[in-house]
CSV table of C-alpha atoms in Angstrom, one decimal:
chain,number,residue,atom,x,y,z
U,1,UNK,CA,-138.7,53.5,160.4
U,2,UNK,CA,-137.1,50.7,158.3
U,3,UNK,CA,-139.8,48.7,159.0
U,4,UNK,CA,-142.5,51.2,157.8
U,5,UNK,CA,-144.2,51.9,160.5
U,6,UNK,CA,-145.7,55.7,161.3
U,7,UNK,CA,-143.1,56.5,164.1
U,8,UNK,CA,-144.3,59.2,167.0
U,9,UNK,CA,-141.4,60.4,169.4
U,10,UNK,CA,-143.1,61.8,172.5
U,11,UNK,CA,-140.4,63.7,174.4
U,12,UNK,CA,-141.7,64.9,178.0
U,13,UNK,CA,-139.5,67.6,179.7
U,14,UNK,CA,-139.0,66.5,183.4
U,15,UNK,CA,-140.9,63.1,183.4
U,16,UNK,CA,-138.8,61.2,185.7
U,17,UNK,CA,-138.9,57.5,186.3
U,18,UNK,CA,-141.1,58.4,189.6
U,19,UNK,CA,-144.0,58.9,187.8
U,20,UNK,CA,-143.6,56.3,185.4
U,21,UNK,CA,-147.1,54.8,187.1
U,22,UNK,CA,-148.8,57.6,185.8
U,23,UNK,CA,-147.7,57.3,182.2
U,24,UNK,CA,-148.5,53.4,182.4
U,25,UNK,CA,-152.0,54.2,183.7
U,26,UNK,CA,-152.8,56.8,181.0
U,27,UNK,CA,-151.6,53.9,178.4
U,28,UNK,CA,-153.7,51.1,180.2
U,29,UNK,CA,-156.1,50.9,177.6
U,30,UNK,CA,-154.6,52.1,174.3
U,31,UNK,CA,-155.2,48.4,172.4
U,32,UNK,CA,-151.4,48.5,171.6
U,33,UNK,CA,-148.4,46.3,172.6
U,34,UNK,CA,-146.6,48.0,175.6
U,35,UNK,CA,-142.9,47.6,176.2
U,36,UNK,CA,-142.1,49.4,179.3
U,37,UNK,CA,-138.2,50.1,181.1
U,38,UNK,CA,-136.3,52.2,182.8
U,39,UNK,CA,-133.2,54.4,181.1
U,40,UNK,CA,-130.2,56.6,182.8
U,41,UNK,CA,-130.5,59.7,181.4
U,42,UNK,CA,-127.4,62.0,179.7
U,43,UNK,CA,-125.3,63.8,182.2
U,44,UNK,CA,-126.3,66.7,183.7
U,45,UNK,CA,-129.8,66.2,183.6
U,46,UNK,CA,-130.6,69.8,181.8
U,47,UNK,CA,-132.8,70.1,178.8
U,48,UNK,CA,-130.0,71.0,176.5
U,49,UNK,CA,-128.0,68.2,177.3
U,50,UNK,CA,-130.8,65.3,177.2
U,51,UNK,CA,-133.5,66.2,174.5
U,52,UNK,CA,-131.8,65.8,171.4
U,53,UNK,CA,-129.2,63.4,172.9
U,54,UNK,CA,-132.3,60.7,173.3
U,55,UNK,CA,-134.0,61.6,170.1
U,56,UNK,CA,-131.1,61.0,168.1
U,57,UNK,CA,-128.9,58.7,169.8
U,58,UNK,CA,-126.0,61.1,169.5
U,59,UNK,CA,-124.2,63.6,172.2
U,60,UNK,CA,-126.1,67.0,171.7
U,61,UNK,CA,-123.1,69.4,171.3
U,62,UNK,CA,-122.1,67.3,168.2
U,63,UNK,CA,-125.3,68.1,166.7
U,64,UNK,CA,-126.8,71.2,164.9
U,65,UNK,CA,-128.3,73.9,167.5
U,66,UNK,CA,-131.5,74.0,165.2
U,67,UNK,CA,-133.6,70.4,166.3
U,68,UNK,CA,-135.4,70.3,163.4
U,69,UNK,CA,-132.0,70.4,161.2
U,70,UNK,CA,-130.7,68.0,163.4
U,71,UNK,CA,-134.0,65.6,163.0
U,72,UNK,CA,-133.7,65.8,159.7
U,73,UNK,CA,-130.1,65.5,158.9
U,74,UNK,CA,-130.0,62.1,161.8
U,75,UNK,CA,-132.7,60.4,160.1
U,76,UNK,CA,-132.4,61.6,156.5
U,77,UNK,CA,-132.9,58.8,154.7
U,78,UNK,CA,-136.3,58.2,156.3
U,79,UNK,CA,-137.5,61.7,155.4
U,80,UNK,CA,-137.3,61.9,151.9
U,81,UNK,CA,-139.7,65.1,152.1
U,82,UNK,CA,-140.5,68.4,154.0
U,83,UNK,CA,-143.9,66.7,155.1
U,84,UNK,CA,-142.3,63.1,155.8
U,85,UNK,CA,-141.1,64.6,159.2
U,86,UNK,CA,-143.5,66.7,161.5
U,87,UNK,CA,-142.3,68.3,164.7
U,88,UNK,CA,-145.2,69.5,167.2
U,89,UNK,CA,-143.6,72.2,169.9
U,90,UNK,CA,-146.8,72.8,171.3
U,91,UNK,CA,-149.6,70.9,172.2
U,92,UNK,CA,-152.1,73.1,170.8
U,93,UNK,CA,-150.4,71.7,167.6
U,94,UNK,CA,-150.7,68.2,169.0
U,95,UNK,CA,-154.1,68.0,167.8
U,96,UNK,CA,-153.6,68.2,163.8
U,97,UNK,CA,-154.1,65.6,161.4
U,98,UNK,CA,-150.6,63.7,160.0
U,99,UNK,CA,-150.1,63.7,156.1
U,100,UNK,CA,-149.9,60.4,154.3
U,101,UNK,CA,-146.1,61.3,153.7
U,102,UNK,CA,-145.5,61.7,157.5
U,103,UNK,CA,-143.0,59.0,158.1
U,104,UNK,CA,-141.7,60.7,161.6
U,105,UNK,CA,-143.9,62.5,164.5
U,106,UNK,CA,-141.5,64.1,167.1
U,107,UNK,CA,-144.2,65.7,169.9
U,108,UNK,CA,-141.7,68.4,172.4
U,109,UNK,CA,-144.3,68.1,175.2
U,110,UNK,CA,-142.5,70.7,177.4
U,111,UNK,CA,-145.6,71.5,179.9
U,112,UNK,CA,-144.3,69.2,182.3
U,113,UNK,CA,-141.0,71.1,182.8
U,114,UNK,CA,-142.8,74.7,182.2
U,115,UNK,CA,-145.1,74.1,185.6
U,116,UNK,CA,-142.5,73.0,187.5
U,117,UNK,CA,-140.7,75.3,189.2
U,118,UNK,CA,-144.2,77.2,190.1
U,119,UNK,CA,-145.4,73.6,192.1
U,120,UNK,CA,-145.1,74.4,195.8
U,121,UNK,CA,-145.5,70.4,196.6
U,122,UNK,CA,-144.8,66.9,194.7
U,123,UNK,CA,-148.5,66.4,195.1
U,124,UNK,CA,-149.2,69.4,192.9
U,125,UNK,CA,-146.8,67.9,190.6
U,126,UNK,CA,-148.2,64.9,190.3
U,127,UNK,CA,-151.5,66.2,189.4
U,128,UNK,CA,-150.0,68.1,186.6
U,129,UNK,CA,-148.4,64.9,185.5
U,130,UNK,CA,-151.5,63.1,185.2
U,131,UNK,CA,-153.2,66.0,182.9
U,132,UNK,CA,-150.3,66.0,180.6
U,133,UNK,CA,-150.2,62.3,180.1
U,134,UNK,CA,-153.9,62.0,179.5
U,135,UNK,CA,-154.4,65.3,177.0
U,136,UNK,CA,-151.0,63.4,175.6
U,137,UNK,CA,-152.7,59.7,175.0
U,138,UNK,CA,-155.2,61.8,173.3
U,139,UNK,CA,-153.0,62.6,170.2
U,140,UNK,CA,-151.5,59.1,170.1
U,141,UNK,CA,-155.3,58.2,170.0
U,142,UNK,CA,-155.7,60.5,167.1
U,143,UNK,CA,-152.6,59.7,165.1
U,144,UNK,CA,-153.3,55.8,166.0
U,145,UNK,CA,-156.2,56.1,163.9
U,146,UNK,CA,-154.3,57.9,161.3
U,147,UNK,CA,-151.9,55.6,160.8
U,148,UNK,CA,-154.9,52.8,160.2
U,149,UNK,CA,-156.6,55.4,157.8
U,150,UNK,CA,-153.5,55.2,156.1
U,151,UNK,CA,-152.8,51.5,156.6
U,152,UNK,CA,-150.1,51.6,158.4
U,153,UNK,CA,-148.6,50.4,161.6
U,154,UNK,CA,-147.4,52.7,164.5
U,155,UNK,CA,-144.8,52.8,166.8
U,156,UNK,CA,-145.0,55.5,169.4
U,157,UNK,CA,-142.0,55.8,171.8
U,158,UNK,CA,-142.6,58.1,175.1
U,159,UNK,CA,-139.6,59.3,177.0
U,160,UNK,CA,-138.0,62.0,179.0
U,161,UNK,CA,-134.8,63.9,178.6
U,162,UNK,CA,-134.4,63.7,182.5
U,163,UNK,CA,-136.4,63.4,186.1
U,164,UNK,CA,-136.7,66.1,188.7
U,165,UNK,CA,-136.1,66.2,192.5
U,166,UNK,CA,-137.7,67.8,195.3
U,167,UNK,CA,-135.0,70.0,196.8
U,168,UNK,CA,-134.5,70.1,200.4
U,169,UNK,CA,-131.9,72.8,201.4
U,170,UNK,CA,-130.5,75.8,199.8
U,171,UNK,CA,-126.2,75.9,199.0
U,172,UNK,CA,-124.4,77.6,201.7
U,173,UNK,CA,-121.1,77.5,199.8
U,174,UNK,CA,-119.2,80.6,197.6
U,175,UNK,CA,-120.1,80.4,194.1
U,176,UNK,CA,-118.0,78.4,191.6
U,177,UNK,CA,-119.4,79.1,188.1
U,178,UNK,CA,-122.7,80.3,185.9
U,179,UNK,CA,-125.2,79.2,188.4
U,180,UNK,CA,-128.0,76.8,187.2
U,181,UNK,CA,-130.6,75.8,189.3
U,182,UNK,CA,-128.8,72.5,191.0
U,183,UNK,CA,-125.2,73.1,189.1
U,184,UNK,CA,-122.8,75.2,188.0
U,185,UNK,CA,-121.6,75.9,184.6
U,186,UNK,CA,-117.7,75.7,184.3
U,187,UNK,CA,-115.0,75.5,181.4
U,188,UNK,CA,-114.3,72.6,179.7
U,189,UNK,CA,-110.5,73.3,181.5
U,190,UNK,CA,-112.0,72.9,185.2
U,191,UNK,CA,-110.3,70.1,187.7
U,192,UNK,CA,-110.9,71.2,191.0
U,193,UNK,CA,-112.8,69.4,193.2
U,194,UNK,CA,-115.4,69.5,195.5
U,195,UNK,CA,-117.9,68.3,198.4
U,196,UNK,CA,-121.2,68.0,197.6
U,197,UNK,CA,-120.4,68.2,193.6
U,198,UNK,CA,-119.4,66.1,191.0
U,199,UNK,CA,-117.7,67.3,187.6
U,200,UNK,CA,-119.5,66.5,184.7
U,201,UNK,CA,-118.0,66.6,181.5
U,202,UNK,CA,-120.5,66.1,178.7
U,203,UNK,CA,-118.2,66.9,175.6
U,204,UNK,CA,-118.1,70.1,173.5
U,205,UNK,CA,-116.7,73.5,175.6
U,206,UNK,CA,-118.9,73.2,178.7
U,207,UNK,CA,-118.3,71.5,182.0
U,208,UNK,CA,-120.5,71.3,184.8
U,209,UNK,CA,-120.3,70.6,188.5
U,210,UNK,CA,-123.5,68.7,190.2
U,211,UNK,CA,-125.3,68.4,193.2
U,212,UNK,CA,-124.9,65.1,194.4
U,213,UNK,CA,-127.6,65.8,197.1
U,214,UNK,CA,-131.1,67.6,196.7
U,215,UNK,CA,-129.9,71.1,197.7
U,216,UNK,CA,-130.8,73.8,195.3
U,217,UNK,CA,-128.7,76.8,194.1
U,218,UNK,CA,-131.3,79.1,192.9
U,219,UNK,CA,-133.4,80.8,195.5
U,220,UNK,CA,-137.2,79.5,195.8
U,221,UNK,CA,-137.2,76.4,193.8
U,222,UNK,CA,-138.7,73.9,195.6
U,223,UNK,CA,-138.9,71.7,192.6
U,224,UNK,CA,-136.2,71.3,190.4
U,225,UNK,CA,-133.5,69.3,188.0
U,226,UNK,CA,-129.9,69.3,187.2
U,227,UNK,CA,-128.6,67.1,189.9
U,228,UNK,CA,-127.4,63.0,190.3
U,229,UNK,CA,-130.4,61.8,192.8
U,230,UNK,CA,-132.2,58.7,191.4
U,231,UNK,CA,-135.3,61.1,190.5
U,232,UNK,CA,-133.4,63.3,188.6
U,233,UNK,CA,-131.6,60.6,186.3
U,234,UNK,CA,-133.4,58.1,185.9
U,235,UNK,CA,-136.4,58.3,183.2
U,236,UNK,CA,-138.8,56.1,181.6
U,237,UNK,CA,-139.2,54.5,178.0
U,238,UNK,CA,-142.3,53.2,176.6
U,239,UNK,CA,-142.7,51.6,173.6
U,240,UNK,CA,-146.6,51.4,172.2
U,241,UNK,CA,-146.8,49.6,168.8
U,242,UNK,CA,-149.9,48.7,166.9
U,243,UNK,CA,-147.8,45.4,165.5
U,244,UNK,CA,-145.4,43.2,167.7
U,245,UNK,CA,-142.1,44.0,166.3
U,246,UNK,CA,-140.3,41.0,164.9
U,247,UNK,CA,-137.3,39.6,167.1
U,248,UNK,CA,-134.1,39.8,165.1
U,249,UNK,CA,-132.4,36.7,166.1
U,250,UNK,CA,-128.5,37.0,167.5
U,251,UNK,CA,-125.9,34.7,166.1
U,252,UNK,CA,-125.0,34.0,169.7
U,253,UNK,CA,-127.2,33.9,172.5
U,254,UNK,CA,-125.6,33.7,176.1
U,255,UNK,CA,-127.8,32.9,179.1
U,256,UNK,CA,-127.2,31.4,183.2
U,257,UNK,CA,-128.0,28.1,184.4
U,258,UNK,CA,-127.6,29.3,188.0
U,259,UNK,CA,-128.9,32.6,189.2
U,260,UNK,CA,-126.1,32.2,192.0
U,261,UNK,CA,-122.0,32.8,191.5
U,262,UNK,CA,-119.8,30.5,193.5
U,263,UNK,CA,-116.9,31.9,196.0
U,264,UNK,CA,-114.0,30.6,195.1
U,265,UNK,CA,-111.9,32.9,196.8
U,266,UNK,CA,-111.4,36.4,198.5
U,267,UNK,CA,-112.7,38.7,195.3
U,268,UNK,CA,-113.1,35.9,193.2
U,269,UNK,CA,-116.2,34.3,191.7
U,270,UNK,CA,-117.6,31.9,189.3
U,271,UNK,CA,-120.7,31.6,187.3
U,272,UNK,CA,-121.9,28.6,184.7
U,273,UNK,CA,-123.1,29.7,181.1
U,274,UNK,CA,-124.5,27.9,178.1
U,275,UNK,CA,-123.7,29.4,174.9
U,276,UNK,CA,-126.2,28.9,171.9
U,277,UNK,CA,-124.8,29.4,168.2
U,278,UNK,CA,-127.4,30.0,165.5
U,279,UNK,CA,-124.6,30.2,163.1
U,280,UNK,CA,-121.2,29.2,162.4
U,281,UNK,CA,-119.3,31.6,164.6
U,282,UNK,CA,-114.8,31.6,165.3
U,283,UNK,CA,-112.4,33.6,167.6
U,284,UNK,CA,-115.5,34.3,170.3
U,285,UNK,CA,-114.2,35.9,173.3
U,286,UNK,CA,-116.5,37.1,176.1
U,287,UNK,CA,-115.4,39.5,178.6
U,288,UNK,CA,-116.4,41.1,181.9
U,289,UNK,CA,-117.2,44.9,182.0
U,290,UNK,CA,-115.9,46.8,185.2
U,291,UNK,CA,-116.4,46.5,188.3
U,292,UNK,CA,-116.1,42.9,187.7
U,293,UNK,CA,-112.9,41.3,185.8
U,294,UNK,CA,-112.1,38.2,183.8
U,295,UNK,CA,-112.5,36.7,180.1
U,296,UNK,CA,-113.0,33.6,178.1
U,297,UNK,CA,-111.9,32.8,175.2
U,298,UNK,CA,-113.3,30.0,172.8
U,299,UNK,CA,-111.9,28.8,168.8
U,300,UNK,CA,-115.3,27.9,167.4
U,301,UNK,CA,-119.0,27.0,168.1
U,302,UNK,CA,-120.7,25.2,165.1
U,303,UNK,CA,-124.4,26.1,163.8
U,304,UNK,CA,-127.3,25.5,166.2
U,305,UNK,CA,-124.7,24.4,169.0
U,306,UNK,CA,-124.9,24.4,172.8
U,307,UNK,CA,-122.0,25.1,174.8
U,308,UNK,CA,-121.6,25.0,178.4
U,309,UNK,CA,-118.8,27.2,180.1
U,310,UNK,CA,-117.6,27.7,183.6
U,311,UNK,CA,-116.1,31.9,183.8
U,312,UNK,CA,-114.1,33.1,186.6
U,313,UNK,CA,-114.0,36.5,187.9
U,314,UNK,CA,-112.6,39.6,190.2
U,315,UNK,CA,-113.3,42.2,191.5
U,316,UNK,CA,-110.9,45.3,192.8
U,317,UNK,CA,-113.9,45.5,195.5
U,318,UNK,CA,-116.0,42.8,197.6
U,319,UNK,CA,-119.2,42.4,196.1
U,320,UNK,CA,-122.5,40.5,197.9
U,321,UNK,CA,-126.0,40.1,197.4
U,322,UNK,CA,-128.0,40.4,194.4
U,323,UNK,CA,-125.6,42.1,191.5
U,324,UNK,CA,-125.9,43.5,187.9
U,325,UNK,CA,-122.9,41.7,186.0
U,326,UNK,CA,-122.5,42.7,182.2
U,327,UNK,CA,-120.8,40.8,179.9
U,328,UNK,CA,-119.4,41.8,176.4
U,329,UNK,CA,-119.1,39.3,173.4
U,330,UNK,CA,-117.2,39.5,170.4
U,331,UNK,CA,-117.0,36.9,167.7
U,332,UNK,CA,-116.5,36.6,164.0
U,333,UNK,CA,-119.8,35.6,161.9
U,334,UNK,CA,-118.2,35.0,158.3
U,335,UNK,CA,-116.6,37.7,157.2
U,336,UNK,CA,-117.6,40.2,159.7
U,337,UNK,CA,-116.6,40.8,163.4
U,338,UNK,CA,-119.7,41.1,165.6
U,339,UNK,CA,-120.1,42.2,169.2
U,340,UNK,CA,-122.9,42.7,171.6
U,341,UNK,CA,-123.9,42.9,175.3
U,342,UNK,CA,-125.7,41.2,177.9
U,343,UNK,CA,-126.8,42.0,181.2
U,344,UNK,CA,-128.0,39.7,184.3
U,345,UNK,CA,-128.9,39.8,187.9
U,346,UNK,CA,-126.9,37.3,190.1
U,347,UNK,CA,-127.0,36.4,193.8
U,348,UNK,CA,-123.3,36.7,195.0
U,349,UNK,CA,-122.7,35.2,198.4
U,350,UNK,CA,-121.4,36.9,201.4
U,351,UNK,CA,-118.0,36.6,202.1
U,352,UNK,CA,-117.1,33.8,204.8
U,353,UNK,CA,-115.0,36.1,207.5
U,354,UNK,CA,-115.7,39.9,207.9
U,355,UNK,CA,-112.7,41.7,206.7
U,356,UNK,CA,-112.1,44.0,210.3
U,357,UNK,CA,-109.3,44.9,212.3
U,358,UNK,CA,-109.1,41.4,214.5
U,359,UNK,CA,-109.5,38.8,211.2
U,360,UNK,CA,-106.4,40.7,209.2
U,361,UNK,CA,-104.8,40.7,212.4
U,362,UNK,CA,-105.3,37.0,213.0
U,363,UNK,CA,-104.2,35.4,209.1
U,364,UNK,CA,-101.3,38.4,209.5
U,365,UNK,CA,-99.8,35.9,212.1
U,366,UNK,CA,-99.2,33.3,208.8
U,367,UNK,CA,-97.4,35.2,206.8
């Protein structure tokens, strides 16, 4: 939006991750720049929780209930008008032309979620998925060619609020709250615990405990959504733009030399960075974020300077094989204390003696 283009929001109820080959087939030949990843979606995976959540970037009970007020009052100064934001809750309405004025096009595409629960297999599922995505790439065809009429680029960014599962047993157990389809609704003030369920407390007065595994509460729902299994939580995120965005460049750019941590000991790792400083940067301090532990601290890195630092680690568990890290850095650029985060895969080797009965046994004889 601050860069002018003619943004579309395509929200799809119940478009999980698992049929994020779908979506990038329908988009195949759109003559746009594709940007395509994966995102964990808000906790509990219901509609109330998620849709607003991802339009806006902030936690849905701290927004109004109305989600056009809520549109308008997150991105206000980007909708100076009534027509500078238009919100399409059917797709019926999908097919209208966009006003010169329209600055943001937020498209609820809810047929997904609606067909659901009647789909007696994934199969039939899938095929419903695929006619959704391609009556869908119709519209951004449409408003692509609006936004040239109007000579303007587009962005249009296609997401879910959260996946869906394919239940496999009905719950056996007494009931515990409201019942939802794979969770119960609790208060806010609930702490007991559970098999089976995790408590989930997503802010406001609600709390909520979830199926960790693909049974279902409500009777006859084959297909479903509420849960923690991969399908249900993890969603796509695709990013079609008519112009490449320009890369805004970070003051500090942190990146491996080795793909591979070194044992040093039990729990204990280390990994070689370079640092790159496109500015004058002071007090930079760069810090593992859990499960892993350890930080580095570093006085001052001059402009266009490469630094090269060995940081060492822990971890309250043993950790092996190919591993996420994430590290946080914080520095001061002038007046102004920056931070930001960065995330790579690294091989972590396996430990040199198994940690059974007979080994602790053994080095216990040495102490």
């Amino acid at each position: 939006l601050h860069k002018d283009y003619l943004v579309v929001i395509c929200m799809v109820d119940a478009l999980s991750a698992l049929n994020q080959d779908l979506l990038e087939t329908a988009i195949k030949n759109e003559n746009l720049s594709v940007s395509s990843e994966t995102l964990f979606a808000p906790l509990p995976t219901l509609t109330e929780i998620g849709k607003m959540s991802l339009i806006t970037g902030k936690e849905s009970h701290k927004l109004p209930t109305d989600q056009e007020t809520a549109i308008r009052k997150h991105y206000k100064s980007y909708l100076p008008e009534d027509e500078s934001l238009k919100l399409i809750k059917s797709w019926k309405a999908a097919s209208e032309h966009l006003s010169e004025k329209t600055n943001l096009v937020v498209f609820l595409e809810n047929r997904i979620d609606e067909r659901l629960h009647d789909c007696v297999d994934f199969s039939k599922h899938r095929n419903d998925v695929e006619v959704v995505l391609r009556q869908m790439m119709k519209s951004i065809d449409k408003w692509k060619k609006d936004a040239g009429d109007m000579n303007r680029d587009i962005a249009v960014l296609v997401t879910a609020d959260h996946g869906m599962t394919v239940t496999q047993s009905d719950y056996q157990g007494s009931r515990l709250g409201e019942v939802k389809e794979r969770l119960f609704k609790v208060s806010n003030s609930y702490s007991s615990e559970h098999d089976g369920f995790a408590l989930v407390k997503p802010g406001g007065g609600g709390a909520y405990l979830v199926a960790k595994k693909r049974m279902r509460l409500s009777e006859s729902v084959l297909l479903s959504h509420g849960g923690l299994t991969p399908e249900e939580v993890l969603i796509p995120f695709v990013t079609l733009t008519s112009r490449e965005p320009e890369r805004q460049q970070q003051p500090l750019d942190i990146s491996l030399l080795t793909d591979k941590a070194q044992r040093i000991q039990e729990k204990s790792w280390q990994i070689k960075v370079q640092l790159t400083a496109h500015e004058a940067l002071e007090n930079i301090r760069i810090s593992f974020i859990n499960p892993l532990i350890g930080d580095e601290s570093i006085a001052t890195l001059g402009k266009n300077s490469n630094h090269h630092l060995l940081l060492n680690f822990t971890s309250n568990n043993e950790q092996f094989g190919l591993i996420e890290l994430a590290l946080r850095i914080k520095y001061e650029h002038g007046s102004k204390l920056e931070e930001s985060t960065h995330y790579f895969s690294c091989h972590f080797p396996e430990p040199l003696i198994d940690r059974d009965t007979t080994t602790q046994e053994f080095e216990d004889m040495f102490s």
